Amino acid sequence: MKIKEIKARKILNSAGNWTIECKLLTDKGEFVAAVPQGISRGKEEKESVSPEKAIFQIEKEISPLLRKNSPQTQEELDRLLNNPSWGSNATLAVSAAFFKSQPLPSPSQLPQMMMLVFEGKKHGNPALKIQEFMVIVSNIEEGKNAYEKVKKRLEKEGLATTVGSEGGFSPFGINNEEEVIKILEEETELPLALDVAADTSPPSPSTLLDIVRRYRVVSIEDPLPETKKEEWKVFFQEAKKIKEEIMIVADDLTVTNPEKIATGGEQGLFNAVIIKPNQQGTISQATEAIAVAKRYGLKTIVSHRGEETNDSWIVDLAIKENVDFVKFGAPCRGERIAKYNRLLSFSEV
Ligand code: PGA
Ligand code: ZN
């Protein structure tokens, strides 16, 4: 394939903020990809730049370099994009557009879903100390039914069914985490997953352990701040004593960085990791992070971001890399639905 030119432009994301979309013009056709942004970002994520700067970098710096070097594989391309002066949004937009030009092998097995039902903190009602309350399902129908049942329950109780950043319910009438978990347990029979996003006002570790003990919670993401590595280790040990199969998931702690995943895996801080390509800025870095996680026996979870676009290449990445789980938010809001509908195209409901 020959890259003839690369164009970029500003588009609005799901929060009404500007992000970028990039178009790769090649002798095989045109390939367009847009990039998301996080709302509760890890401190060590690679920096993005302003949309204007990203467009300049893509059109004036990256495009000439790629035209000259003519990369033929994702690895070759991403090696050329590995330049710290470029924003992660600029490099990922180009990397993802190239990814879309590549053939996708047919999936062997589809991932399970951590489907969002309630959200709080920076994504919704700030009084809640846990950011995401999810059900774990293996098909969309199951998750959709759970979401519907909870919606009916909220309506019956006169609570608002307005939604947060990722389509999860976020009624201001519920300010207590356990109350949310109880509704999920009463309305569904599904295993539950939480994202604490502990860098801002988390519940104490003992409260979280108590939640693991008392409810059907089988997965907790970022239970502790990214600075408290020793506490992560203790928490993981304690949680395993309560529930052998518990998943302790690193997101802000590892920021899709292969070295951080390897170190944390070796030290026994967690047994699952979130993969968000824009935390590092290329498809190859995300792929490598997945490979390292698998090498350490860690579960892999490919995730969207708080501020999304209607693009759905993240689904293709999850399929191609055969990951264990995906996180695409609630079955609500166009930018989340775009991912579920893409996933449906790979399967029967
Ligand atoms: P984000 O948060 O808004 O930074 O994408 C989602 C998460 O913490 O998993
Ligand atoms: Zn998270």
Coordinates of C-alpha atoms and ligand atoms in Angstrom, one line a residue:
M1 CA 0.0 0.0 0.0
K2 CA 1.2 3.5 -0.8
I3 CA 0.3 6.4 1.4
K4 CA -0.3 9.4 -0.9
E5 CA -1.4 12.0 1.7
I6 CA -2.8 12.4 5.2
K7 CA -5.4 14.9 6.1
A8 CA -6.8 15.8 9.5
R9 CA -9.7 17.9 10.8
K10 CA -11.5 18.9 13.9
I11 CA -14.7 17.0 14.9
L12 CA -16.9 17.2 18.0
N13 CA -16.8 14.3 20.5
S14 CA -19.6 13.0 22.6
A15 CA -19.0 15.7 25.3
G16 CA -19.2 18.5 22.7
N17 CA -15.4 19.0 22.9
W18 CA -13.1 19.1 19.8
T19 CA -11.2 16.0 18.9
I20 CA -9.6 15.0 15.6
E21 CA -10.3 12.7 12.7
C22 CA -7.6 11.7 10.2
K23 CA -7.9 10.5 6.6
L24 CA -5.3 8.4 5.0
L25 CA -5.3 8.7 1.2
T26 CA -3.7 5.6 -0.3
D27 CA -3.6 3.7 -3.6
K28 CA -6.0 1.2 -1.9
G29 CA -8.6 3.8 -1.0
E30 CA -9.3 6.2 1.8
F31 CA -9.2 5.2 5.5
V32 CA -10.7 7.5 8.2
A33 CA -10.3 7.2 12.0
A34 CA -11.2 9.5 14.9
V35 CA -9.8 9.4 18.4
P36 CA -11.4 9.6 21.9
Q37 CA -10.3 11.4 25.1
G38 CA -10.4 10.4 28.7
I39 CA -12.3 12.3 31.5
S40 CA -10.6 10.6 34.4
R41 CA -7.1 10.2 33.0
G42 CA -4.1 8.4 34.5
K43 CA -1.2 10.8 35.4
E44 CA 1.2 8.9 33.3
E45 CA -0.8 8.7 30.1
K46 CA 1.1 10.1 27.1
E47 CA 0.1 13.7 26.5
S48 CA -2.2 14.7 23.8
V49 CA -1.9 18.1 22.1
S50 CA -4.6 20.6 21.0
P51 CA -6.6 19.6 17.9
E52 CA -5.0 22.5 16.0
K53 CA -1.5 21.3 16.9
A54 CA -2.4 17.7 16.2
I55 CA -3.7 18.6 12.7
F56 CA -0.4 20.6 12.1
Q57 CA 1.7 17.6 13.2
I58 CA -0.2 15.1 11.1
E59 CA -0.3 17.2 7.9
K60 CA 3.0 19.0 8.0
E61 CA 5.3 16.5 9.9
I62 CA 3.9 13.0 9.9
S63 CA 2.5 12.9 6.4
P64 CA 5.8 13.8 4.6
L65 CA 7.7 11.3 6.8
L66 CA 5.3 8.5 6.0
R67 CA 5.2 9.4 2.3
K68 CA 8.9 9.2 2.2
N69 CA 9.3 6.0 4.2
S70 CA 6.3 4.1 2.9
P71 CA 5.6 1.8 5.9
Q72 CA 3.9 -1.5 4.9
T73 CA 3.0 -3.0 8.2
Q74 CA 1.4 -1.6 11.4
E75 CA 4.7 -2.1 13.3
E76 CA 6.7 -0.2 10.7
L77 CA 4.2 2.6 10.7
D78 CA 4.1 2.9 14.5
R79 CA 7.8 2.8 14.8
L80 CA 7.9 6.0 12.6
L81 CA 5.2 7.5 14.9
N82 CA 7.3 6.9 18.0
N83 CA 8.4 10.5 18.5
P84 CA 7.8 12.2 21.9
S85 CA 7.2 15.6 20.3
W86 CA 3.9 14.4 18.7
G87 CA 0.7 14.3 20.7
S88 CA -0.9 10.9 21.4
N89 CA -4.0 12.1 19.7
A90 CA -2.0 12.9 16.5
T91 CA -0.2 9.6 16.4
L92 CA -3.2 7.5 17.3
A93 CA -5.4 9.0 14.6
V94 CA -2.8 8.0 12.0
S95 CA -2.1 4.7 13.5
A96 CA -5.9 3.8 13.8
A97 CA -6.6 4.9 10.2
F98 CA -3.8 2.6 9.0
F99 CA -5.2 -0.2 11.2
K100 CA -8.5 0.2 9.4
S101 CA -6.8 -0.4 6.1
Q102 CA -5.6 -3.8 7.2
P103 CA -7.6 -7.0 6.8
L104 CA -9.2 -8.4 10.0
P105 CA -9.0 -12.1 10.6
S106 CA -12.3 -13.7 11.5
P107 CA -12.8 -13.9 15.2
S108 CA -12.3 -17.1 17.1
Q109 CA -14.2 -16.1 20.1
L110 CA -16.0 -12.9 21.1
P111 CA -15.0 -11.2 24.3
Q112 CA -17.3 -10.9 27.3
M113 CA -18.6 -7.4 28.0
M114 CA -18.5 -5.3 31.1
M115 CA -21.6 -3.3 30.4
L116 CA -22.3 -0.1 32.2
V117 CA -25.6 0.4 34.1
F118 CA -24.8 3.2 36.6
E119 CA -22.1 5.8 36.7
G120 CA -21.0 8.5 39.1
K121 CA -18.0 10.7 40.1
K122 CA -16.5 12.6 37.1
H123 CA -18.9 10.8 34.7
G124 CA -22.2 11.5 36.6
N125 CA -23.5 12.1 40.1
P126 CA -20.3 13.3 41.9
A127 CA -21.6 12.2 45.3
L128 CA -21.0 8.5 44.3
K129 CA -17.5 7.3 45.3
I130 CA -17.4 4.7 42.5
Q131 CA -17.3 5.8 38.9
E132 CA -18.7 2.7 37.1
F133 CA -21.2 0.0 38.1
M134 CA -21.3 -2.7 35.4
V135 CA -22.8 -6.1 34.7
I136 CA -20.7 -8.8 33.1
V137 CA -22.5 -10.4 30.1
S138 CA -21.5 -12.6 27.2
N139 CA -24.1 -11.2 24.8
I140 CA -25.7 -7.8 24.2
E141 CA -29.2 -9.0 24.6
E142 CA -28.5 -10.0 28.2
G143 CA -27.0 -6.6 29.0
K144 CA -29.7 -4.7 27.2
N145 CA -32.4 -6.5 29.3
A146 CA -30.6 -5.7 32.5
Y147 CA -30.4 -2.0 31.6
E148 CA -34.1 -2.0 30.7
K149 CA -35.1 -3.6 34.0
V150 CA -33.1 -1.1 36.0
K151 CA -34.6 1.7 34.0
K152 CA -38.1 0.5 34.8
R153 CA -37.2 0.2 38.5
L154 CA -35.9 3.8 38.6
E155 CA -39.1 5.0 36.9
K156 CA -41.2 3.2 39.4
E157 CA -39.4 4.8 42.2
G158 CA -39.7 8.2 40.7
L159 CA -36.0 8.6 40.2
A160 CA -34.5 10.3 37.1
T161 CA -33.3 8.0 34.3
T162 CA -31.0 10.7 32.8
V163 CA -27.6 9.4 31.9
G164 CA -23.9 10.2 32.5
S165 CA -21.0 10.5 30.1
E166 CA -21.1 6.8 29.0
G167 CA -24.8 6.2 29.1
G168 CA -25.1 4.9 32.6
F169 CA -27.9 6.0 34.9
S170 CA -26.9 8.6 37.4
P171 CA -29.8 9.7 39.5
F172 CA -29.0 12.5 42.0
G173 CA -31.5 10.8 44.4
I174 CA -29.0 8.0 45.0
N175 CA -25.9 9.1 46.8
N176 CA -24.8 5.8 48.2
E177 CA -22.7 3.1 46.4
E178 CA -24.3 0.2 48.2
E179 CA -27.8 1.3 47.2
V180 CA -26.7 1.2 43.5
I181 CA -25.2 -2.3 43.9
K182 CA -28.4 -3.5 45.7
I183 CA -30.6 -2.3 42.8
L184 CA -28.3 -4.3 40.4
E185 CA -28.5 -7.4 42.5
E186 CA -32.3 -7.2 42.8
E187 CA -33.0 -6.5 39.2
T188 CA -30.5 -8.9 37.6
E189 CA -28.7 -12.2 38.4
L190 CA -25.5 -11.1 36.7
P191 CA -22.0 -10.9 38.1
L192 CA -21.0 -7.3 38.8
A193 CA -17.9 -5.2 38.0
L194 CA -16.9 -1.8 39.5
D195 CA -14.5 0.9 38.4
V196 CA -13.5 2.9 41.5
A197 CA -11.2 5.3 39.6
A198 CA -9.6 5.7 43.0
D199 CA -7.5 8.8 42.2
T200 CA -10.3 11.0 43.4
S201 CA -12.3 10.3 46.7
P202 CA -12.5 6.5 46.8
P203 CA -14.2 4.4 49.4
S204 CA -11.7 2.9 51.9
P205 CA -10.1 -0.4 51.0
S206 CA -11.9 -2.1 53.9
T207 CA -15.3 -0.7 52.5
L208 CA -14.4 -2.2 49.1
L209 CA -13.4 -5.5 50.6
D210 CA -16.7 -5.6 52.4
I211 CA -18.5 -4.9 49.1
V212 CA -16.6 -7.9 47.6
R213 CA -17.7 -10.0 50.6
R214 CA -21.4 -9.1 50.6
Y215 CA -22.3 -8.7 46.9
R216 CA -21.8 -10.4 43.5
V217 CA -18.9 -8.1 42.7
V218 CA -16.2 -10.2 40.8
S219 CA -14.1 -7.4 39.4
I220 CA -12.8 -4.1 40.8
E221 CA -10.9 -1.6 38.6
D222 CA -8.5 0.9 40.1
P223 CA -9.4 0.2 43.8
L224 CA -6.5 2.4 45.0
P225 CA -4.7 5.5 43.7
E226 CA -1.9 4.8 41.2
T227 CA 0.7 6.0 43.8
K228 CA -0.1 3.4 46.4
K229 CA 1.6 0.3 45.0
E230 CA 2.1 -1.5 48.3
E231 CA -1.6 -1.1 49.2
W232 CA -2.5 -2.5 45.8
K233 CA -0.6 -5.7 46.6
V234 CA -2.2 -6.1 50.1
F235 CA -5.7 -5.3 48.7
F236 CA -5.3 -8.0 46.0
Q237 CA -4.2 -10.6 48.5
E238 CA -7.1 -9.7 50.9
A239 CA -9.7 -9.7 48.0
K240 CA -8.5 -13.1 46.8
K241 CA -9.0 -14.5 50.3
I242 CA -12.6 -13.5 50.1
K243 CA -13.2 -14.5 46.5
E244 CA -10.7 -16.7 44.7
E245 CA -11.9 -15.6 41.3
I246 CA -11.8 -11.9 42.0
M247 CA -10.4 -9.7 39.2
I248 CA -8.3 -6.7 40.4
V249 CA -8.0 -4.5 37.3
A250 CA -5.3 -1.8 36.7
D251 CA -6.2 1.2 34.5
D252 CA -4.6 4.5 35.7
L253 CA -1.9 2.4 37.4
T254 CA -0.6 0.9 34.1
V255 CA -1.9 3.3 31.4
T256 CA -1.4 0.6 28.6
N257 CA 2.3 0.8 29.2
P258 CA 3.9 -2.7 28.6
E259 CA 6.7 -2.1 31.2
K260 CA 4.3 -1.0 33.9
I261 CA 2.0 -4.0 33.1
A262 CA 5.0 -6.4 33.3
T263 CA 6.3 -4.9 36.6
G264 CA 2.9 -4.8 38.3
G265 CA 2.1 -8.4 37.0
E266 CA 5.4 -9.6 38.4
Q267 CA 4.8 -7.9 41.8
G268 CA 1.3 -9.3 42.1
L269 CA -0.5 -6.0 42.2
F270 CA -3.4 -7.1 40.0
N271 CA -4.6 -9.9 37.7
A272 CA -6.2 -7.9 34.9
V273 CA -5.5 -4.8 32.9
I274 CA -7.4 -2.1 30.9
I275 CA -6.1 -1.4 27.4
K276 CA -6.8 2.1 26.1
P277 CA -4.8 2.8 22.9
N278 CA -4.9 6.6 23.4
Q279 CA -3.1 6.3 26.8
Q280 CA 0.1 5.6 24.7
G281 CA -0.7 6.7 21.2
T282 CA -0.3 3.8 18.7
I283 CA -2.0 0.6 17.9
S284 CA 1.3 -1.3 18.2
Q285 CA 1.8 -0.2 21.8
A286 CA -1.7 -1.4 22.7
T287 CA -1.0 -4.7 20.9
E288 CA 2.3 -5.1 22.8
A289 CA 0.6 -4.2 26.1
I290 CA -2.0 -7.0 25.4
A291 CA 0.8 -9.5 24.5
V292 CA 2.7 -8.6 27.7
A293 CA -0.4 -9.0 29.8
K294 CA -1.2 -12.4 28.3
R295 CA 2.4 -13.5 29.0
Y296 CA 1.9 -12.7 32.7
G297 CA -1.4 -14.5 32.8
L298 CA -3.4 -11.3 33.2
K299 CA -6.9 -10.9 31.9
T300 CA -7.2 -8.2 29.1
I301 CA -9.9 -5.6 28.8
V302 CA -10.1 -3.3 25.8
S303 CA -11.8 -0.1 26.7
H304 CA -13.4 3.0 25.1
R305 CA -13.0 6.4 26.8
G306 CA -15.3 8.9 28.6
E307 CA -15.4 11.3 25.6
E308 CA -15.9 9.2 22.5
T309 CA -16.7 9.5 18.8
N310 CA -18.9 7.3 16.6
D311 CA -15.9 5.5 15.3
S312 CA -15.7 1.9 16.3
W313 CA -12.2 0.7 15.4
I314 CA -11.6 -0.1 19.1
V315 CA -14.0 -3.1 18.6
D316 CA -11.9 -4.4 15.7
L317 CA -8.8 -4.1 17.9
A318 CA -10.5 -6.2 20.6
I319 CA -11.6 -8.8 18.1
K320 CA -8.2 -9.0 16.4
E321 CA -6.3 -9.3 19.7
N322 CA -8.8 -11.9 21.1
V323 CA -9.1 -10.2 24.4
D324 CA -11.1 -11.5 27.4
F325 CA -13.4 -8.5 28.0
V326 CA -14.5 -5.2 26.4
K327 CA -15.8 -2.0 28.1
F328 CA -18.0 0.1 25.8
G329 CA -20.3 1.8 28.3
A330 CA -24.1 1.4 28.6
P331 CA -26.4 0.3 25.7
C332 CA -27.3 4.0 25.4
R333 CA -25.9 7.1 23.6
G334 CA -24.9 6.9 19.9
E335 CA -21.2 6.8 20.4
R336 CA -21.5 3.7 22.7
I337 CA -24.2 2.1 20.5
A338 CA -21.8 2.4 17.5
K339 CA -19.4 0.0 19.4
Y340 CA -22.1 -2.5 20.3
N341 CA -23.5 -2.5 16.8
R342 CA -20.0 -3.1 15.4
L343 CA -19.6 -6.0 17.9
L344 CA -23.0 -7.4 16.7
S345 CA -21.7 -7.4 13.2
F346 CA -19.2 -10.1 14.3
S347 CA -21.9 -12.3 16.0
E348 CA -25.4 -13.4 16.4
V349 CA -27.3 -11.7 19.3
Ligands
PGA1 P1 -12.1 8.0 31.1 O1 -12.4 7.0 32.3 O2 -13.1 9.0 31.2 O3 -10.7 8.6 31.5 O4 -12.1 7.3 29.8 C1 -12.9 5.7 32.1 C2 -12.2 4.8 33.1 O5 -11.6 5.2 34.1 O6 -12.1 3.6 32.8
ZN2 ZN -10.9 3.1 34.8

